[in-house]
Tab-separated table of C-alpha atoms in Angstrom:
chain	number	residue	atom	x	y	z
A	1	MET	CA	-4.948	-26.823	-15.208
A	2	ALA	CA	-7.482	-24.281	-13.956
A	3	ALA	CA	-7.449	-20.853	-15.596
A	4	VAL	CA	-5.998	-18.141	-13.379
A	5	GLU	CA	-8.546	-15.695	-11.946
A	6	PHE	CA	-8.031	-12.162	-13.307
A	7	ILE	CA	-9.462	-9.328	-11.192
A	8	GLU	CA	-10.901	-6.491	-13.268
A	9	PRO	CA	-11.697	-3.043	-11.850
A	10	ILE	CA	-15.322	-2.289	-10.999
A	11	PRO	CA	-16.462	0.405	-13.466
A	12	HIS	CA	-17.375	3.756	-11.896
A	13	GLU	CA	-21.126	3.528	-12.508
A	14	GLU	CA	-21.291	-0.062	-11.323
A	15	GLY	CA	-19.396	0.704	-8.114
A	16	VAL	CA	-21.696	3.635	-7.327
A	17	SER	CA	-24.765	1.519	-8.069
A	18	GLU	CA	-23.639	-1.484	-6.004
A	19	ALA	CA	-22.603	0.587	-2.971
A	20	THR	CA	-25.852	2.580	-3.106
A	21	LYS	CA	-27.953	-0.576	-3.381
A	22	LEU	CA	-26.176	-2.240	-0.455
A	23	PHE	CA	-26.693	0.911	1.616
A	24	VAL	CA	-30.412	1.157	0.809
A	25	ASP	CA	-30.978	-2.576	1.318
A	26	THR	CA	-29.243	-2.410	4.706
A	27	TYR	CA	-30.536	0.823	6.193
A	28	GLY	CA	-33.760	1.523	4.295
A	29	PHE	CA	-32.870	5.036	3.106
A	30	ALA	CA	-30.521	6.635	0.581
A	31	PRO	CA	-26.888	7.628	1.262
A	32	GLU	CA	-25.707	11.213	0.978
A	33	GLY	CA	-23.114	10.206	-1.576
A	34	VAL	CA	-20.616	7.636	-2.778
A	35	TRP	CA	-16.836	8.021	-2.574
A	36	ALA	CA	-13.998	5.749	-3.624
A	37	ALA	CA	-10.299	5.240	-2.975
A	38	PRO	CA	-7.864	2.926	-4.733
A	39	GLY	CA	-5.629	0.186	-3.514
A	40	ARG	CA	-1.981	0.688	-4.328
A	41	VAL	CA	0.993	-1.253	-5.488
A	42	ASN	CA	4.488	-0.152	-4.605
A	43	LEU	CA	6.847	-0.322	-7.573
A	44	ILE	CA	9.969	-0.248	-5.423
A	45	GLY	CA	11.080	1.008	-2.016
A	46	GLU	CA	9.875	-1.579	0.492
A	47	HIS	CA	10.127	-1.079	4.264
A	48	THR	CA	11.703	2.309	3.619
A	49	ASP	CA	8.764	4.543	4.592
A	50	TYR	CA	9.190	4.176	8.357
A	51	ASN	CA	12.930	4.716	7.904
A	52	ALA	CA	12.382	8.202	6.410
A	53	GLY	CA	13.308	6.756	3.022
A	54	LEU	CA	11.959	6.796	-0.510
A	55	CYS	CA	9.241	4.696	-2.096
A	56	LEU	CA	7.431	4.704	-5.419
A	57	PRO	CA	3.783	3.582	-5.332
A	58	ILE	CA	1.062	3.858	-7.942
A	59	ALA	CA	-2.679	3.857	-7.357
A	60	LEU	CA	-4.480	0.826	-8.756
A	61	PRO	CA	-7.582	0.979	-10.940
A	62	GLN	CA	-9.143	-1.396	-8.379
A	63	ARG	CA	-11.054	0.724	-5.853
A	64	THR	CA	-13.156	0.554	-2.687
A	65	PHE	CA	-16.500	2.342	-2.896
A	66	ILE	CA	-18.246	3.712	0.198
A	67	ALA	CA	-21.852	4.912	0.307
A	68	LEU	CA	-22.258	7.037	3.431
A	69	LYS	CA	-24.732	9.202	5.288
A	70	PRO	CA	-23.862	11.189	8.436
A	71	ARG	CA	-25.857	10.797	11.646
A	72	GLU	CA	-26.921	13.262	14.299
A	73	ASP	CA	-25.598	11.026	17.096
A	74	THR	CA	-22.226	9.325	17.652
A	75	LYS	CA	-23.306	5.860	16.514
A	76	VAL	CA	-21.542	4.196	13.581
A	77	ARG	CA	-22.984	1.362	11.497
A	78	VAL	CA	-20.975	-0.268	8.704
A	79	VAL	CA	-21.656	-3.120	6.315
A	80	SER	CA	-19.610	-4.727	3.541
A	81	SER	CA	-20.618	-6.607	0.408
A	82	ILE	CA	-18.442	-9.478	1.666
A	83	SER	CA	-20.973	-10.104	4.482
A	84	PRO	CA	-24.031	-8.064	3.506
A	85	ASP	CA	-26.167	-9.554	6.282
A	86	LYS	CA	-23.784	-8.500	9.092
A	87	VAL	CA	-23.873	-4.887	10.251
A	88	ALA	CA	-21.088	-3.873	12.654
A	89	GLU	CA	-21.861	-1.135	15.165
A	90	ALA	CA	-19.803	1.135	17.398
A	91	ASP	CA	-20.195	4.381	19.335
A	92	LEU	CA	-17.670	7.202	19.040
A	93	ASP	CA	-18.655	8.612	22.419
A	94	GLY	CA	-15.928	7.628	24.881
A	95	LEU	CA	-14.242	5.361	22.346
A	96	LYS	CA	-10.622	4.454	23.085
A	97	ALA	CA	-7.823	3.024	20.926
A	98	ARG	CA	-8.338	-0.666	20.116
A	99	GLY	CA	-11.963	-0.280	21.207
A	100	VAL	CA	-13.429	-1.822	18.052
A	101	ASP	CA	-12.896	-5.404	16.915
A	102	GLY	CA	-12.699	-6.794	13.383
A	103	TRP	CA	-12.723	-4.966	10.071
A	104	ALA	CA	-15.021	-2.218	11.388
A	105	ALA	CA	-12.051	-0.837	13.350
A	106	TYR	CA	-10.711	0.690	10.114
A	107	PRO	CA	-13.630	2.981	9.144
A	108	VAL	CA	-14.726	3.653	12.732
A	109	GLY	CA	-11.113	4.472	13.568
A	110	VAL	CA	-11.032	7.230	10.953
A	111	ALA	CA	-13.911	9.102	12.591
A	112	TRP	CA	-12.337	8.517	16.001
A	113	ALA	CA	-8.977	9.849	14.756
A	114	LEU	CA	-10.563	12.973	13.269
A	115	ARG	CA	-12.346	13.671	16.568
A	116	GLU	CA	-9.086	13.066	18.450
A	117	ALA	CA	-7.464	15.650	16.149
A	118	GLY	CA	-10.006	18.242	17.261
A	119	PHE	CA	-12.688	17.925	14.594
A	120	SER	CA	-15.580	17.796	17.060
A	121	LYS	CA	-18.186	18.319	14.351
A	122	VAL	CA	-17.497	14.760	13.123
A	123	LYS	CA	-20.241	12.521	14.481
A	124	GLY	CA	-21.545	9.079	13.618
A	125	PHE	CA	-22.414	7.707	10.206
A	126	ASP	CA	-23.944	4.795	8.346
A	127	ALA	CA	-21.836	3.298	5.558
A	128	ALA	CA	-21.784	0.464	3.042
A	129	PHE	CA	-18.598	-0.773	1.335
A	130	VAL	CA	-18.115	-2.478	-2.025
A	131	SER	CA	-14.582	-3.276	-3.177
A	132	CYS	CA	-12.571	-5.068	-5.840
A	133	VAL	CA	-9.248	-4.544	-4.040
A	134	PRO	CA	-8.363	-8.110	-3.042
A	135	LEU	CA	-8.154	-8.618	0.717
A	136	GLY	CA	-4.906	-9.799	2.278
A	137	SER	CA	-3.044	-9.296	-0.984
A	138	GLY	CA	-0.556	-6.639	0.092
A	139	LEU	CA	-2.340	-4.182	-2.218
A	140	SER	CA	-3.643	-2.158	0.717
A	141	SER	CA	-7.340	-2.857	0.848
A	142	SER	CA	-7.201	-1.337	4.339
A	143	ALA	CA	-5.914	2.033	3.071
A	144	ALA	CA	-8.559	2.008	0.340
A	145	MET	CA	-11.148	1.617	3.097
A	146	THR	CA	-9.736	4.198	5.517
A	147	CYS	CA	-8.996	6.778	2.824
A	148	SER	CA	-12.420	6.492	1.182
A	149	THR	CA	-13.956	6.893	4.652
A	150	ALA	CA	-11.786	9.912	5.435
A	151	LEU	CA	-12.726	11.628	2.175
A	152	ALA	CA	-16.417	10.922	2.730
A	153	LEU	CA	-16.356	12.261	6.298
A	154	ASP	CA	-14.413	15.332	5.172
A	155	ASP	CA	-17.110	15.987	2.612
A	156	VAL	CA	-20.259	15.380	4.651
A	157	TYR	CA	-18.968	17.242	7.702
A	158	GLY	CA	-17.526	20.130	5.686
A	159	LEU	CA	-13.969	19.880	7.014
A	160	GLY	CA	-12.533	21.241	3.762
A	161	TYR	CA	-9.365	19.159	3.452
A	162	GLY	CA	-10.228	16.880	0.562
A	163	ASP	CA	-9.952	19.393	-2.266
A	164	SER	CA	-6.206	20.060	-2.152
A	165	ASP	CA	-3.117	17.897	-2.104
A	166	ALA	CA	-1.781	19.605	1.007
A	167	GLY	CA	-5.150	19.401	2.731
A	168	ARG	CA	-5.430	15.698	2.118
A	169	VAL	CA	-2.444	15.134	4.389
A	170	THR	CA	-4.747	15.829	7.356
A	171	LEU	CA	-7.044	13.056	6.140
A	172	ILE	CA	-4.067	10.784	5.504
A	173	ASN	CA	-2.960	11.269	9.111
A	174	ALA	CA	-6.397	10.230	10.341
A	175	ALA	CA	-6.279	7.117	8.144
A	176	ILE	CA	-2.814	6.223	9.459
A	177	LYS	CA	-3.916	6.743	13.070
A	178	SER	CA	-6.922	4.514	12.478
A	179	GLU	CA	-4.753	1.652	11.228
A	180	ASN	CA	-2.030	2.047	13.840
A	181	GLU	CA	-4.049	2.764	16.955
A	182	MET	CA	-7.577	1.465	16.395
A	183	ALA	CA	-6.925	-1.574	14.177
A	184	GLY	CA	-3.482	-2.270	15.654
A	185	ALA	CA	-1.837	-2.683	12.240
A	186	SER	CA	1.569	-1.010	11.976
A	187	THR	CA	1.802	1.227	8.900
A	188	GLY	CA	4.236	3.932	7.903
A	189	GLY	CA	2.090	6.061	5.597
A	190	LEU	CA	3.054	4.868	2.125
A	191	ASP	CA	-0.321	3.232	1.483
A	192	GLN	CA	-2.442	6.178	2.556
A	193	ASN	CA	-0.369	8.731	0.640
A	194	ALA	CA	-0.664	6.626	-2.513
A	195	SER	CA	-4.405	6.185	-2.107
A	196	MET	CA	-4.955	9.928	-1.587
A	197	ARG	CA	-2.270	11.619	-3.709
A	198	CYS	CA	-1.536	9.584	-6.866
A	199	THR	CA	-2.389	10.913	-10.315
A	200	PRO	CA	-3.132	8.939	-13.518
A	201	GLY	CA	-0.087	7.967	-15.558
A	202	HIS	CA	2.340	8.734	-12.737
A	203	ALA	CA	4.096	7.023	-9.875
A	204	LEU	CA	4.296	8.941	-6.616
A	205	LEU	CA	7.872	9.438	-5.461
A	206	LEU	CA	7.308	9.710	-1.737
A	207	ASP	CA	10.111	11.113	0.409
A	208	CYS	CA	9.334	10.158	4.000
A	209	ARG	CA	11.790	12.457	5.791
A	210	PRO	CA	9.814	13.972	8.694
A	211	GLU	CA	11.263	17.462	8.209
A	212	LEU	CA	9.632	17.843	4.774
A	213	THR	CA	6.311	19.618	4.347
A	214	PRO	CA	3.408	17.882	2.573
A	215	LEU	CA	4.179	19.883	-0.552
A	216	GLU	CA	7.851	18.927	-0.449
A	217	ASN	CA	7.570	15.204	0.234
A	218	VAL	CA	6.011	14.032	-3.030
A	219	SER	CA	6.744	14.409	-6.699
A	220	GLN	CA	4.873	12.895	-9.615
A	221	GLN	CA	7.078	10.697	-11.801
A	222	GLU	CA	5.891	9.648	-15.244
A	223	PHE	CA	4.987	5.967	-15.319
A	224	ASP	CA	3.638	5.378	-18.810
A	225	LEU	CA	3.700	1.651	-19.510
A	226	ASP	CA	2.146	2.021	-22.979
A	227	LYS	CA	5.026	4.249	-24.057
A	228	TYR	CA	7.413	1.312	-23.695
A	229	GLY	CA	5.018	-1.460	-24.706
A	230	LEU	CA	4.809	-2.834	-21.169
A	231	GLU	CA	2.339	-4.147	-18.627
A	232	LEU	CA	2.701	-4.372	-14.873
A	233	LEU	CA	1.475	-7.787	-13.826
A	234	VAL	CA	0.335	-8.083	-10.210
A	235	VAL	CA	-0.129	-11.584	-8.807
A	236	ASP	CA	-1.823	-12.051	-5.445
A	237	THR	CA	-0.302	-15.276	-4.144
A	238	GLN	CA	-3.143	-15.712	-1.619
A	239	ALA	CA	-0.565	-16.882	0.896
A	240	PRO	CA	-1.720	-16.007	4.420
A	241	HIS	CA	-0.895	-12.331	4.948
A	242	GLN	CA	-0.723	-10.741	8.374
A	243	LEU	CA	0.984	-7.491	9.339
A	244	ASN	CA	-0.250	-7.203	12.917
A	245	ASP	CA	1.390	-10.384	14.225
A	246	GLY	CA	4.521	-8.575	15.384
A	247	GLN	CA	6.860	-9.298	12.464
A	248	TYR	CA	6.505	-5.839	10.906
A	249	ALA	CA	6.816	-4.067	14.249
A	250	GLN	CA	9.867	-6.154	15.106
A	251	ARG	CA	11.716	-5.047	11.979
A	252	ARG	CA	10.718	-1.454	12.513
A	253	ALA	CA	12.080	-1.574	16.067
A	254	THR	CA	15.348	-3.120	14.840
A	255	CYS	CA	15.808	-0.288	12.347
A	256	GLU	CA	15.115	2.347	14.996
A	257	GLU	CA	17.615	0.716	17.345
A	258	ALA	CA	20.224	0.589	14.565
A	259	ALA	CA	19.771	4.313	13.895
A	260	LYS	CA	20.436	5.026	17.588
A	261	ILE	CA	23.599	2.932	17.515
A	262	LEU	CA	24.782	4.743	14.376
A	263	GLY	CA	24.029	8.100	15.996
A	264	VAL	CA	21.584	9.223	13.305
A	265	ALA	CA	17.957	10.307	13.465
A	266	ASN	CA	16.881	7.546	11.065
A	267	LEU	CA	18.358	5.187	8.495
A	268	ARG	CA	17.708	7.679	5.686
A	269	VAL	CA	20.518	9.809	7.105
A	270	ALA	CA	22.843	6.805	6.928
A	271	ALA	CA	21.654	5.966	3.406
A	272	ASP	CA	22.267	9.506	2.152
A	273	GLY	CA	25.746	9.503	3.680
A	274	ILE	CA	26.609	6.282	1.878
A	275	SER	CA	25.144	7.582	-1.387
A	276	LYS	CA	27.369	10.681	-1.266
A	277	ALA	CA	30.566	8.790	-0.406
A	278	ASP	CA	33.340	8.489	-2.990
A	279	ASP	CA	33.523	4.752	-2.268
A	280	GLN	CA	29.951	3.672	-1.573
A	281	LEU	CA	30.799	0.014	-0.965
A	282	GLN	CA	33.376	0.955	1.650
A	283	ALA	CA	30.967	3.410	3.281
A	284	LEU	CA	28.301	0.679	3.437
A	285	LYS	CA	30.815	-1.748	4.967
A	286	GLU	CA	31.830	0.761	7.629
A	287	THR	CA	28.189	1.439	8.492
A	288	LEU	CA	27.396	-2.252	8.853
A	289	ASP	CA	30.596	-2.918	10.824
A	290	ALA	CA	29.366	-0.464	13.465
A	291	LEU	CA	26.340	-2.656	14.215
A	292	PRO	CA	26.423	-5.383	16.874
A	293	ASP	CA	24.739	-8.401	15.298
A	294	GLU	CA	24.166	-10.067	11.936
A	295	THR	CA	20.387	-9.668	11.916
A	296	MET	CA	20.623	-5.914	12.431
A	297	LYS	CA	23.315	-5.681	9.727
A	298	LYS	CA	21.006	-7.462	7.268
A	299	ARG	CA	18.035	-5.232	8.048
A	300	VAL	CA	20.081	-2.047	7.653
A	301	ARG	CA	21.730	-3.261	4.448
A	302	HIS	CA	18.321	-3.818	2.900
A	303	VAL	CA	17.006	-0.397	3.890
A	304	VAL	CA	19.984	1.678	2.735
A	305	THR	CA	20.387	-0.203	-0.563
A	306	GLU	CA	16.646	-0.143	-1.227
A	307	ILE	CA	16.541	3.640	-0.873
A	308	GLU	CA	19.250	3.882	-3.527
A	309	ARG	CA	17.348	1.430	-5.753
A	310	VAL	CA	14.342	3.769	-5.750
A	311	ARG	CA	16.474	6.620	-7.083
A	312	SER	CA	18.004	4.335	-9.702
A	313	PHE	CA	14.606	2.991	-10.823
A	314	VAL	CA	13.189	6.491	-11.319
A	315	ARG	CA	16.194	7.387	-13.497
A	316	ALA	CA	16.112	4.137	-15.459
A	317	PHE	CA	12.398	4.303	-16.258
A	318	ALA	CA	12.579	7.987	-17.230
A	319	GLN	CA	15.333	7.077	-19.699
A	320	GLY	CA	13.388	4.119	-21.070
A	321	ASP	CA	16.052	1.720	-19.792
A	322	ILE	CA	13.639	-1.103	-19.040
A	323	GLU	CA	16.376	-3.715	-18.699
A	324	SER	CA	17.930	-1.756	-15.831
A	325	ALA	CA	14.534	-1.126	-14.266
A	326	GLY	CA	13.891	-4.867	-14.327
A	327	ARG	CA	17.248	-5.653	-12.749
A	328	LEU	CA	16.401	-3.251	-9.922
A	329	PHE	CA	13.116	-5.120	-9.347
A	330	ASN	CA	15.118	-8.339	-9.085
A	331	ALA	CA	17.689	-6.859	-6.704
A	332	SER	CA	14.931	-5.481	-4.496
A	333	HIS	CA	13.265	-8.881	-4.152
A	334	ASP	CA	16.527	-10.649	-3.491
A	335	SER	CA	17.306	-8.160	-0.718
A	336	LEU	CA	13.842	-8.550	0.808
A	337	ALA	CA	14.303	-12.326	0.789
A	338	ALA	CA	17.869	-12.573	2.087
A	339	ASP	CA	18.339	-9.467	4.248
A	340	TYR	CA	14.895	-8.365	5.388
A	341	GLN	CA	13.528	-11.909	5.417
A	342	VAL	CA	9.928	-11.013	4.682
A	343	THR	CA	9.230	-13.309	1.742
A	344	VAL	CA	7.468	-16.675	1.886
A	345	PRO	CA	7.762	-19.639	-0.530
A	346	GLU	CA	4.765	-18.521	-2.594
A	347	LEU	CA	6.315	-15.098	-3.209
A	348	ASP	CA	9.689	-16.559	-4.155
A	349	VAL	CA	8.157	-19.147	-6.509
A	350	ALA	CA	5.964	-16.548	-8.222
A	351	VAL	CA	8.955	-14.260	-8.742
A	352	ASP	CA	11.102	-17.106	-10.105
A	353	VAL	CA	8.423	-18.235	-12.563
A	354	ALA	CA	7.876	-14.684	-13.806
A	355	ARG	CA	11.627	-14.196	-14.319
A	356	HIS	CA	11.921	-17.480	-16.195
A	357	ASN	CA	9.023	-16.601	-18.470
A	358	GLY	CA	10.268	-13.353	-19.927
A	359	ALA	CA	9.650	-10.735	-17.235
A	360	TYR	CA	12.208	-7.916	-17.262
A	361	GLY	CA	12.151	-8.145	-13.489
A	362	ALA	CA	9.912	-9.290	-10.654
A	363	ARG	CA	9.665	-8.656	-6.945
A	364	MET	CA	7.387	-9.010	-3.961
A	365	THR	CA	5.489	-5.850	-3.118
A	366	GLY	CA	3.988	-4.667	0.157
A	367	GLY	CA	4.930	-5.648	3.672
A	368	GLY	CA	5.652	-9.285	2.852
A	369	PHE	CA	4.833	-12.477	4.765
A	370	GLY	CA	2.337	-13.190	1.993
A	371	GLY	CA	0.639	-10.840	-0.414
A	372	SER	CA	1.586	-10.049	-3.987
A	373	ILE	CA	4.390	-9.902	-6.501
A	374	ILE	CA	4.764	-7.549	-9.440
A	375	ALA	CA	6.488	-8.202	-12.750
A	376	LEU	CA	7.373	-5.935	-15.669
A	377	VAL	CA	6.311	-7.799	-18.805
A	378	ASP	CA	5.730	-6.989	-22.446
A	379	LYS	CA	2.232	-5.744	-23.263
A	380	GLY	CA	-0.228	-8.560	-23.757
A	381	ARG	CA	1.747	-11.141	-21.756
A	382	SER	CA	0.275	-10.646	-18.267
A	383	GLN	CA	-2.329	-13.393	-18.550
A	384	GLU	CA	0.175	-15.878	-19.976
A	385	VAL	CA	2.778	-15.274	-17.254
A	386	ALA	CA	0.106	-15.338	-14.536
A	387	GLN	CA	-1.104	-18.693	-15.840
A	388	LYS	CA	2.442	-20.097	-15.658
A	389	ILE	CA	2.588	-19.016	-12.027
A	390	ALA	CA	-0.810	-20.592	-11.338
A	391	ASP	CA	0.319	-23.854	-12.949
A	392	GLU	CA	3.434	-23.974	-10.771
A	393	PHE	CA	1.392	-23.177	-7.662
A	394	GLU	CA	-0.881	-26.111	-8.429
A	395	LYS	CA	2.138	-28.424	-8.740
A	396	GLN	CA	3.483	-27.233	-5.391
A	397	GLY	CA	0.159	-27.473	-3.566
A	398	PHE	CA	-0.218	-23.738	-2.956
A	399	HIS	CA	-3.524	-21.856	-3.003
A	400	ALA	CA	-4.513	-20.723	-6.505
A	401	PRO	CA	-3.255	-17.169	-7.125
A	402	ARG	CA	-5.245	-14.256	-8.501
A	403	ALA	CA	-3.886	-11.663	-10.896
A	404	LEU	CA	-4.480	-8.239	-12.374
A	405	ALA	CA	-2.792	-5.959	-14.864
A	406	ALA	CA	-2.061	-2.629	-13.170
A	407	TYR	CA	-1.555	0.869	-14.479
A	408	ALA	CA	-1.078	4.186	-12.711
A	409	ALA	CA	-4.598	5.282	-11.794
A	410	ALA	CA	-6.241	8.179	-9.939
A	411	SER	CA	-6.472	8.768	-6.202
A	412	ALA	CA	-9.515	8.932	-3.907
A	413	SER	CA	-12.465	10.941	-5.181
A	414	ARG	CA	-16.153	11.658	-4.790
A	415	GLU	CA	-17.976	9.374	-7.182
A	416	ALA	CA	-21.594	10.505	-6.823
């Protein structure tokens, strides 16, 4: 059996050095600085963000580094350590949505979105990216790229939004617009908020109700794994992962249609009504009975119960009730598999193996259709459980998974 690959974070100095070197090797001059933003993993609260719900991400120690220098013109050049000999180019002048192909759409789209928002001083730039956030893993390598770009552009063009939590929401909006409109990947904002607003040792309780201000919609919740002798194992199944193939958008549209049928602004309103009912099971039944077809009932059941699971997880972890927290992980995955139908065999197998090898609970994380699972395990057991998953994957003919041990890390920052 081959040993499972464990992905370690790139140390700060090494990330700065590698991004700077790639920049100099590519363009022949030094960058103005180096910035970085983390990937994220969502502890619980999946497919709730675009339903005005609750979710609970943490920032990963794995980060994307960007070395960047502004230009006097509107040209953009970007290069990545994945293909250091291929420089992608675009021009912001006259650029329209979906006007850039491939991965370059993400960083170029951030500058385009800022200009669309009225920041005319934003011009072109040269950039080089180095990352240890695994691609296609459901750990939001795209948000790490767009948020690091947004912070860098904010800095070099003196926009002044990167230094405060409230100000960063402007940059988050540009990152979201880049993904949605330039790259064509549907995203609800969870990833970008996590990448820009998380603090070390805490999970970010994100309340996605549109009526809340940026200062009202987040709270920092203690997520200290060491305190309870735990590790959070993340396993990237390496199953093909694609969010812009229509599946995500289809579920989002179903939820929006269900809200219209129920006569509410969004499914959060329905979820809160059920939560406040004297008989929650009856209230849930009545809500689902008002919907016209089984698929819509399943989607809505997942969303409203998942919102409640987020609240319950926050309470359980704060009380040190790890058994209950684990059960909520399990219930979340089971709902995502049966009701939201976004799991794939690799995700289900990885979750089952983790549960059968001592995890308190395990669940898929991210949008689904591939990507990663997370498992709450006792400290020191991550590698062992990950290896069990890798062994089972080999038996079943799946791609070899990759793994990492996560903790609640810091958000995007200037590195040098």
